[in-house]
Tab-separated table of C-alpha atoms in Angstrom:
chain	number	residue	atom	x	y	z
A	291	UNK	CA	24.559	46.360	33.511
A	292	UNK	CA	20.934	45.517	34.031
A	293	UNK	CA	20.950	45.308	30.393
A	294	UNK	CA	22.274	43.573	28.279
A	295	UNK	CA	24.809	44.238	25.451
A	296	UNK	CA	22.330	43.986	22.192
A	297	UNK	CA	19.719	46.240	24.166
A	298	UNK	CA	21.998	48.831	25.668
A	299	UNK	CA	24.272	48.989	21.995
A	300	UNK	CA	20.095	49.548	20.728
A	301	UNK	CA	19.742	52.334	23.194
A	302	UNK	CA	23.054	54.488	23.057
A	303	UNK	CA	22.691	53.961	18.803
A	304	UNK	CA	18.990	55.548	19.607
A	305	UNK	CA	20.398	58.833	21.489
A	306	UNK	CA	21.848	59.840	17.829
A	307	UNK	CA	18.364	61.058	17.462
A	308	UNK	CA	17.474	64.324	18.316
A	309	UNK	CA	15.337	65.145	21.482
A	310	UNK	CA	16.203	61.860	22.570
A	311	UNK	CA	18.176	61.271	25.516
A	312	UNK	CA	18.531	58.635	28.020
A	313	UNK	CA	15.258	58.053	29.613
A	314	UNK	CA	13.404	58.307	25.797
A	315	UNK	CA	15.794	55.850	24.789
A	316	UNK	CA	15.361	53.583	27.237
A	317	UNK	CA	11.581	53.690	26.586
A	318	UNK	CA	11.711	53.319	22.481
A	319	UNK	CA	14.058	49.985	23.108
A	320	UNK	CA	12.423	47.776	25.103
A	321	UNK	CA	8.734	49.381	24.698
A	322	UNK	CA	9.501	47.512	20.836
A	323	UNK	CA	11.261	45.005	22.252
A	324	UNK	CA	8.439	43.924	24.177
A	325	UNK	CA	5.175	45.390	21.701
A	326	UNK	CA	6.668	46.041	17.886
A	327	UNK	CA	10.242	44.086	16.937
A	328	UNK	CA	8.725	43.836	13.112
A	329	UNK	CA	7.422	47.986	12.979
A	330	UNK	CA	11.884	48.336	14.527
A	331	UNK	CA	13.119	45.380	11.492
A	332	UNK	CA	11.066	47.488	9.329
A	333	UNK	CA	13.020	50.602	10.809
A	334	UNK	CA	16.018	49.020	10.647
A	335	UNK	CA	15.123	48.509	6.913
A	336	UNK	CA	14.127	51.705	6.327
A	337	UNK	CA	17.028	53.478	7.677
A	338	UNK	CA	19.197	51.548	5.601
A	339	UNK	CA	18.110	51.686	2.451
A	340	UNK	CA	17.608	55.695	2.971
A	341	UNK	CA	20.897	56.020	4.687
A	342	UNK	CA	23.280	54.420	1.789
A	343	UNK	CA	20.038	55.892	-1.492
A	344	UNK	CA	19.512	58.747	-0.334
A	345	UNK	CA	21.483	61.889	-2.644
A	346	UNK	CA	20.449	64.952	-3.687
A	347	UNK	CA	18.177	66.145	-6.789
A	348	UNK	CA	20.567	67.238	-9.644
A	349	UNK	CA	18.724	70.232	-9.662
A	350	UNK	CA	17.239	71.717	-6.406
A	351	UNK	CA	20.165	70.236	-4.205
A	352	UNK	CA	17.308	69.085	-1.722
A	353	UNK	CA	17.804	65.575	-0.334
A	354	UNK	CA	16.343	62.418	-3.355
A	355	UNK	CA	16.819	59.717	-4.354
A	356	UNK	CA	16.228	60.397	-7.111
A	357	UNK	CA	18.098	62.462	-9.323
A	358	UNK	CA	15.149	64.632	-9.916
A	359	UNK	CA	13.330	65.251	-6.616
A	360	UNK	CA	9.621	65.100	-6.686
A	361	UNK	CA	9.253	68.836	-6.576
A	362	UNK	CA	12.136	69.495	-10.123
A	363	UNK	CA	10.548	66.442	-11.870
A	364	UNK	CA	7.340	68.034	-12.082
A	365	UNK	CA	6.196	69.061	-15.481
A	366	UNK	CA	3.196	70.934	-14.234
A	367	UNK	CA	4.975	73.306	-11.712
A	368	UNK	CA	5.428	77.163	-12.250
A	369	UNK	CA	9.582	77.570	-14.265
A	370	UNK	CA	8.797	81.505	-13.389
A	371	UNK	CA	9.257	80.901	-10.073
A	372	UNK	CA	12.477	80.610	-7.628
A	373	UNK	CA	11.425	79.887	-3.547
A	374	UNK	CA	15.132	80.157	-1.895
A	375	UNK	CA	15.163	77.977	1.836
A	376	UNK	CA	17.361	76.962	3.940
A	377	UNK	CA	17.131	73.272	3.936
A	378	UNK	CA	14.727	70.384	3.049
A	379	UNK	CA	12.045	70.587	5.998
A	380	UNK	CA	11.653	74.100	4.191
A	381	UNK	CA	9.676	73.366	0.911
A	382	UNK	CA	8.032	70.881	2.751
A	383	UNK	CA	6.617	73.702	4.862
A	384	UNK	CA	6.054	75.783	1.632
A	385	UNK	CA	4.591	73.033	0.251
A	386	UNK	CA	1.632	73.318	2.389
A	387	UNK	CA	0.726	76.765	1.442
A	388	UNK	CA	-0.204	75.591	-1.508
A	389	UNK	CA	2.966	77.265	-3.322
A	390	UNK	CA	3.569	75.382	-7.024
A	391	UNK	CA	6.978	77.305	-8.654
A	392	UNK	CA	10.525	75.361	-8.135
A	393	UNK	CA	12.587	75.442	-5.301
A	394	UNK	CA	16.459	75.933	-4.653
A	395	UNK	CA	17.500	74.497	-1.603
A	396	UNK	CA	20.836	75.653	0.297
A	397	UNK	CA	23.115	74.218	2.963
A	398	UNK	CA	22.180	76.334	5.571
A	399	UNK	CA	22.713	79.633	5.797
A	400	UNK	CA	25.981	82.418	6.229
A	401	UNK	CA	28.165	82.267	8.927
A	402	UNK	CA	31.537	83.677	8.871
A	403	UNK	CA	32.050	82.659	11.859
A	404	UNK	CA	31.358	78.930	12.046
A	405	UNK	CA	33.994	79.538	8.755
A	406	UNK	CA	30.604	79.152	6.517
A	407	UNK	CA	30.597	81.034	3.507
A	408	UNK	CA	28.304	81.736	0.200
A	409	UNK	CA	29.994	78.119	-0.864
A	410	UNK	CA	30.152	75.921	2.037
A	411	UNK	CA	26.112	76.783	1.506
A	412	UNK	CA	25.609	76.265	-1.975
A	413	UNK	CA	25.328	80.422	-3.589
A	414	UNK	CA	27.092	79.351	-6.732
A	415	UNK	CA	25.760	76.688	-6.998
A	416	UNK	CA	22.101	78.915	-6.938
A	417	UNK	CA	23.463	81.777	-9.491
A	418	UNK	CA	24.559	78.617	-12.330
A	419	UNK	CA	20.315	77.619	-11.377
A	420	UNK	CA	18.561	81.139	-12.422
A	421	UNK	CA	21.193	81.037	-14.688
A	422	UNK	CA	20.842	78.406	-16.734
A	423	UNK	CA	16.828	78.695	-15.860
A	424	UNK	CA	13.897	81.230	-16.755
A	425	UNK	CA	12.956	82.387	-13.207
A	426	UNK	CA	11.508	86.673	-13.437
A	427	UNK	CA	10.908	86.259	-9.570
A	428	UNK	CA	13.188	84.712	-6.584
A	429	UNK	CA	11.060	84.648	-3.743
A	430	UNK	CA	13.993	84.429	-0.822
A	431	UNK	CA	12.548	81.932	1.790
A	432	UNK	CA	15.403	81.940	4.322
A	433	UNK	CA	14.999	82.047	7.606
A	434	UNK	CA	13.712	85.466	10.016
A	435	UNK	CA	16.578	84.999	11.862
A	436	UNK	CA	19.522	87.647	11.963
A	437	UNK	CA	22.094	84.787	9.936
A	438	UNK	CA	19.215	84.318	7.549
A	439	UNK	CA	18.676	87.527	6.539
A	440	UNK	CA	22.296	87.864	6.224
A	441	UNK	CA	22.283	85.458	3.876
A	442	UNK	CA	18.876	86.990	2.051
A	443	UNK	CA	20.219	90.227	1.163
A	444	UNK	CA	23.760	88.795	0.149
A	445	UNK	CA	22.500	86.930	-1.796
A	446	UNK	CA	19.588	89.769	-3.708
A	447	UNK	CA	23.054	91.856	-4.347
A	448	UNK	CA	24.967	89.111	-6.029
A	449	UNK	CA	20.559	88.891	-8.085
A	450	UNK	CA	20.728	92.378	-9.109
A	451	UNK	CA	20.949	94.188	-12.381
A	452	UNK	CA	19.531	90.632	-13.833
A	453	UNK	CA	16.503	92.220	-14.157
A	454	UNK	CA	15.133	89.908	-12.003
A	455	UNK	CA	12.365	90.857	-9.811
A	456	UNK	CA	13.887	90.061	-6.187
A	457	UNK	CA	11.253	89.580	-2.774
A	458	UNK	CA	11.332	88.569	0.403
A	459	UNK	CA	9.159	86.995	3.131
A	460	UNK	CA	7.448	88.936	4.575
A	461	UNK	CA	6.990	89.723	8.356
A	462	UNK	CA	4.549	90.557	10.334
A	463	UNK	CA	2.418	89.284	12.560
A	464	UNK	CA	1.489	85.203	13.124
A	465	UNK	CA	-2.271	83.935	12.622
A	466	UNK	CA	-4.667	83.067	15.513
A	467	UNK	CA	-2.400	85.219	18.533
A	468	UNK	CA	-2.372	87.920	20.934
A	469	UNK	CA	-1.106	90.870	20.009
A	470	UNK	CA	0.880	91.918	22.851
A	471	UNK	CA	1.697	88.075	23.404
A	472	UNK	CA	4.113	89.309	19.963
A	473	UNK	CA	7.714	91.103	20.658
A	474	UNK	CA	8.516	94.413	20.020
A	475	UNK	CA	10.942	93.440	16.723
A	476	UNK	CA	7.636	91.478	14.816
A	477	UNK	CA	5.338	94.201	15.697
A	478	UNK	CA	7.340	96.730	14.605
A	479	UNK	CA	7.467	94.705	10.718
A	480	UNK	CA	4.064	94.447	10.734
A	481	UNK	CA	2.985	98.151	11.683
A	482	UNK	CA	5.746	99.105	8.872
A	483	UNK	CA	5.076	96.943	6.659
A	484	UNK	CA	0.831	97.567	7.105
A	485	UNK	CA	-1.062	96.847	3.614
A	486	UNK	CA	-4.345	98.697	2.710
A	487	UNK	CA	-7.321	96.744	4.022
A	488	UNK	CA	-9.738	97.286	1.188
A	489	UNK	CA	-7.574	97.310	-2.480
B	254	UNK	CA	4.259	64.191	-2.618
B	255	UNK	CA	7.764	67.343	-0.795
B	256	UNK	CA	9.421	64.125	-0.148
B	257	UNK	CA	11.038	61.072	-1.852
B	258	UNK	CA	9.576	57.993	-1.465
B	259	UNK	CA	13.274	56.559	0.708
B	260	UNK	CA	12.656	59.576	3.319
B	261	UNK	CA	8.998	59.000	3.755
B	262	UNK	CA	9.508	55.649	3.828
B	263	UNK	CA	11.693	55.970	6.751
B	264	UNK	CA	9.441	59.462	8.440
B	265	UNK	CA	6.616	56.922	8.550
B	266	UNK	CA	8.945	54.019	10.388
B	267	UNK	CA	10.016	56.470	12.802
B	268	UNK	CA	6.314	57.124	13.748
B	269	UNK	CA	6.322	53.629	15.267
B	270	UNK	CA	8.730	55.368	18.107
B	271	UNK	CA	6.563	55.755	21.481
B	272	UNK	CA	6.021	59.780	21.592
B	273	UNK	CA	7.197	60.302	18.376
B	274	UNK	CA	4.846	62.394	15.618
B	275	UNK	CA	4.955	62.908	12.266
B	276	UNK	CA	7.477	66.788	12.416
B	277	UNK	CA	9.474	65.413	15.192
B	278	UNK	CA	9.989	61.721	13.057
B	279	UNK	CA	10.350	64.593	9.831
B	280	UNK	CA	13.709	66.606	11.949
B	281	UNK	CA	14.936	63.107	12.581
B	282	UNK	CA	14.789	62.476	9.853
B	283	UNK	CA	16.298	64.734	7.828
B	284	UNK	CA	19.210	64.947	10.525
B	285	UNK	CA	20.995	61.952	10.129
B	286	UNK	CA	20.413	62.012	5.793
B	287	UNK	CA	21.757	65.298	6.670
B	288	UNK	CA	24.282	65.396	9.619
B	289	UNK	CA	25.062	61.747	10.498
B	290	UNK	CA	24.184	58.505	8.306
B	291	UNK	CA	26.655	56.660	9.540
B	292	UNK	CA	25.405	56.695	13.252
B	293	UNK	CA	21.635	55.666	11.176
B	294	UNK	CA	23.117	52.755	9.351
B	295	UNK	CA	24.725	51.690	13.454
B	296	UNK	CA	21.328	52.803	14.787
B	297	UNK	CA	19.746	50.349	11.522
B	298	UNK	CA	22.628	47.485	13.088
B	299	UNK	CA	21.991	48.177	16.370
B	300	UNK	CA	17.833	47.469	15.760
B	301	UNK	CA	18.361	44.626	13.898
B	302	UNK	CA	20.391	42.771	15.755
B	303	UNK	CA	18.183	43.860	19.213
B	304	UNK	CA	14.802	42.589	16.837
B	305	UNK	CA	15.967	39.364	16.267
B	306	UNK	CA	18.574	38.246	18.858
B	307	UNK	CA	16.687	39.482	22.661
B	308	UNK	CA	14.695	36.564	24.093
B	309	UNK	CA	13.907	36.410	28.043
B	310	UNK	CA	16.045	35.307	30.715
B	311	UNK	CA	15.415	32.039	31.530
B	312	UNK	CA	15.013	32.640	35.533
B	313	UNK	CA	14.446	36.178	35.173
B	314	UNK	CA	11.994	36.755	32.695
B	315	UNK	CA	14.119	39.444	31.752
B	316	UNK	CA	14.750	40.627	27.887
B	317	UNK	CA	18.198	39.517	27.453
B	318	UNK	CA	20.218	38.003	25.225
B	319	UNK	CA	21.805	35.447	26.874
B	320	UNK	CA	20.477	32.393	28.316
B	321	UNK	CA	20.548	34.301	32.107
B	322	UNK	CA	20.692	37.779	32.232
B	323	UNK	CA	23.127	40.405	33.938
B	324	UNK	CA	21.430	39.560	37.621
B	325	UNK	CA	20.448	36.756	37.573
B	326	UNK	CA	24.842	35.894	36.375
B	327	UNK	CA	26.360	36.959	38.583
B	328	UNK	CA	27.614	34.430	41.386
B	329	UNK	CA	27.581	37.679	43.733
B	330	UNK	CA	24.116	38.378	44.265
B	331	UNK	CA	21.611	37.825	47.540
B	332	UNK	CA	20.506	34.745	46.349
B	333	UNK	CA	18.163	35.175	49.745
B	334	UNK	CA	15.436	38.117	48.296
B	335	UNK	CA	14.026	38.819	45.139
B	336	UNK	CA	12.394	41.867	44.014
B	337	UNK	CA	9.356	40.591	41.726
B	338	UNK	CA	8.204	43.401	39.139
B	339	UNK	CA	6.265	45.107	36.582
B	340	UNK	CA	8.964	45.542	33.268
B	341	UNK	CA	12.893	45.210	32.495
B	342	UNK	CA	11.881	49.102	32.911
B	343	UNK	CA	11.906	48.409	36.757
B	344	UNK	CA	15.050	46.630	36.996
B	345	UNK	CA	16.837	48.782	36.286
B	346	UNK	CA	14.610	51.461	37.997
B	347	UNK	CA	15.598	49.532	40.939
B	348	UNK	CA	19.175	48.984	40.024
B	349	UNK	CA	19.621	52.385	40.560
B	350	UNK	CA	19.121	52.569	44.421
B	351	UNK	CA	22.437	50.016	44.835
B	352	UNK	CA	19.417	46.798	45.846
B	353	UNK	CA	22.014	43.355	45.071
B	354	UNK	CA	18.884	40.501	44.990
B	355	UNK	CA	17.491	38.772	42.726
B	356	UNK	CA	14.459	39.520	40.547
B	357	UNK	CA	11.622	38.200	38.395
B	358	UNK	CA	9.850	40.207	35.629
B	359	UNK	CA	5.939	39.760	35.220
B	360	UNK	CA	4.068	40.254	31.615
B	361	UNK	CA	3.006	44.008	33.109
B	362	UNK	CA	0.053	44.085	35.772
B	363	UNK	CA	-3.626	41.112	36.195
B	364	UNK	CA	-5.933	43.715	34.306
B	365	UNK	CA	-8.874	41.358	34.161
B	366	UNK	CA	-10.593	43.612	31.795
B	367	UNK	CA	-7.624	43.568	29.130
B	368	UNK	CA	-8.053	39.826	29.330
B	369	UNK	CA	-4.673	39.672	31.768
B	370	UNK	CA	-4.962	37.075	34.267
B	371	UNK	CA	-2.242	35.431	36.392
B	372	UNK	CA	-0.974	33.323	32.973
B	373	UNK	CA	-0.556	36.128	30.883
B	374	UNK	CA	1.644	38.009	33.408
B	375	UNK	CA	3.629	35.267	34.074
B	376	UNK	CA	2.520	33.939	37.883
B	377	UNK	CA	2.565	30.934	37.713
B	378	UNK	CA	6.714	31.147	36.307
B	379	UNK	CA	7.030	33.089	39.663
B	380	UNK	CA	5.629	30.470	41.551
B	381	UNK	CA	8.458	28.293	40.011
B	382	UNK	CA	10.831	30.280	40.665
B	383	UNK	CA	10.345	31.205	43.763
B	384	UNK	CA	9.722	27.519	44.261
B	385	UNK	CA	13.449	26.410	43.234
B	386	UNK	CA	14.713	29.106	45.400
B	387	UNK	CA	15.729	29.842	48.965
B	388	UNK	CA	14.542	32.663	49.029
B	389	UNK	CA	13.757	34.882	52.625
B	390	UNK	CA	11.692	37.685	51.615
B	391	UNK	CA	9.674	38.735	48.326
B	392	UNK	CA	9.789	42.486	47.796
B	393	UNK	CA	6.063	43.033	45.656
B	394	UNK	CA	7.123	46.296	43.769
B	395	UNK	CA	4.743	46.719	41.401
B	396	UNK	CA	4.073	49.988	40.047
B	397	UNK	CA	2.187	52.499	43.129
B	398	UNK	CA	-1.090	52.297	40.743
B	399	UNK	CA	-5.110	49.934	41.679
B	400	UNK	CA	-3.984	47.665	38.966
B	401	UNK	CA	-0.551	47.310	40.460
B	402	UNK	CA	-0.972	46.872	43.740
B	403	UNK	CA	-3.958	45.014	43.240
B	404	UNK	CA	-1.694	42.384	41.096
B	405	UNK	CA	0.923	43.025	45.128
B	406	UNK	CA	-2.238	41.474	46.567
B	407	UNK	CA	-2.644	38.964	44.761
B	408	UNK	CA	0.744	37.230	44.339
B	409	UNK	CA	0.843	38.277	48.014
B	410	UNK	CA	-2.291	35.802	48.613
B	411	UNK	CA	-0.492	32.966	46.377
B	412	UNK	CA	2.122	33.010	49.151
B	413	UNK	CA	0.638	32.957	52.083
B	414	UNK	CA	1.787	30.199	54.563
B	415	UNK	CA	4.551	29.924	52.663
B	416	UNK	CA	7.268	31.148	55.602
B	417	UNK	CA	8.672	33.823	53.183
B	418	UNK	CA	8.907	36.945	54.877
B	419	UNK	CA	6.596	39.450	51.748
B	420	UNK	CA	7.034	43.477	51.717
B	421	UNK	CA	5.987	45.287	49.542
B	422	UNK	CA	7.863	48.948	48.535
B	423	UNK	CA	7.411	51.742	51.367
B	424	UNK	CA	4.587	55.054	49.742
B	425	UNK	CA	5.137	58.381	51.306
B	426	UNK	CA	5.552	61.589	50.128
B	427	UNK	CA	8.403	62.075	47.042
B	428	UNK	CA	12.334	63.465	48.618
B	429	UNK	CA	12.582	66.695	47.550
B	430	UNK	CA	8.294	67.814	46.905
B	431	UNK	CA	6.697	70.718	48.880
B	432	UNK	CA	4.538	68.558	50.703
B	433	UNK	CA	1.125	71.145	49.940
B	434	UNK	CA	1.460	70.027	46.731
B	435	UNK	CA	0.964	66.319	47.423
B	436	UNK	CA	-1.226	64.498	46.356
B	437	UNK	CA	-4.502	63.363	49.458
B	438	UNK	CA	-3.783	59.133	49.298
B	439	UNK	CA	0.102	59.886	49.406
B	440	UNK	CA	0.309	61.894	52.245
B	441	UNK	CA	-2.175	59.667	54.038
B	442	UNK	CA	0.266	56.991	52.444
B	443	UNK	CA	2.641	58.668	54.586
B	444	UNK	CA	0.931	60.049	57.514
B	445	UNK	CA	0.035	55.829	58.622
B	446	UNK	CA	3.652	54.800	57.705
B	447	UNK	CA	4.989	58.072	59.798
B	448	UNK	CA	8.251	56.118	61.559
B	449	UNK	CA	10.471	57.321	65.160
B	450	UNK	CA	13.269	59.842	64.004
B	451	UNK	CA	15.168	58.379	67.119
B	452	UNK	CA	15.580	54.345	66.834
């Protein structure tokens, strides 16, 4: 009881959003109904347009409603660099760094236990993209997790002997932290990867 | 750059939800696009239906698409009790307690500094509802804040001398907490409102 059917249905539907439980969904639904109905309608239109319109970029496989995503369509980017990431959000993260090469977006990482092999995450498409391009360096920027490392190593194995420079993003201490709070594995990577201060 | 226009528009629209910033909106948008497009479309339909269809219950003023909300339409409820709350979410909270009287939902609380006087929050409608009903007790369940207390006192003043029992929800220590963590004002209320253990 207590909420009318349309409101209940809205609350239930909001719960598909990640991190949104019953209480948050209630607050979201009632705030929109009480204060921002036009915003709620705009959100409904944006949802419909995106769910029906967005596909995958034919070149880098990221989410995009156009045949080519903004990164692939930009002629001013460096065609010798290819950055391989696990998902579309990683493209956004790497873009923030000022990187201006090309991308290839996998569908996650290798996970044999979940039945996700090379085909499932798009490695054949990656190899085809590399064969069709004129890259000199492939940057493997999968996540610094066990699965991400395994995926990077697998891809590196497949590309050995093709005359490409294969690189992996560096592991080390993040900026702004305190050394005593960094976990041992990260600190070991940071020590092993130490670099001369005066080059 | 980095996201295509439809995705950018969806991320911007998601930010009208309370507590959702840029990063959360990105995660929500991409998760729906990658894993749950049908859920996203259902959410869009539920939003449209609710934003266009939901009005106010003609009796208690809560949000409802029907002329009478589920609480007002239920003939088995106690018509001698009226619980006055600040908003629709409070109805839901009071319902959880097993209360089975009637409700009246104000539009928030009195806030003269924001220009919200008795008319703005629906006190004339409350008085009309009480005059038309057969209530014996009015439970003032506005929030335990300065504004909520002021609103409860104002309503009590308006209802003096009408032969109604006017009650306010109790202040005291919440269940399950520790006394040393309770603020002084609450503890003072709990002491002043102490009750005999054997009645």
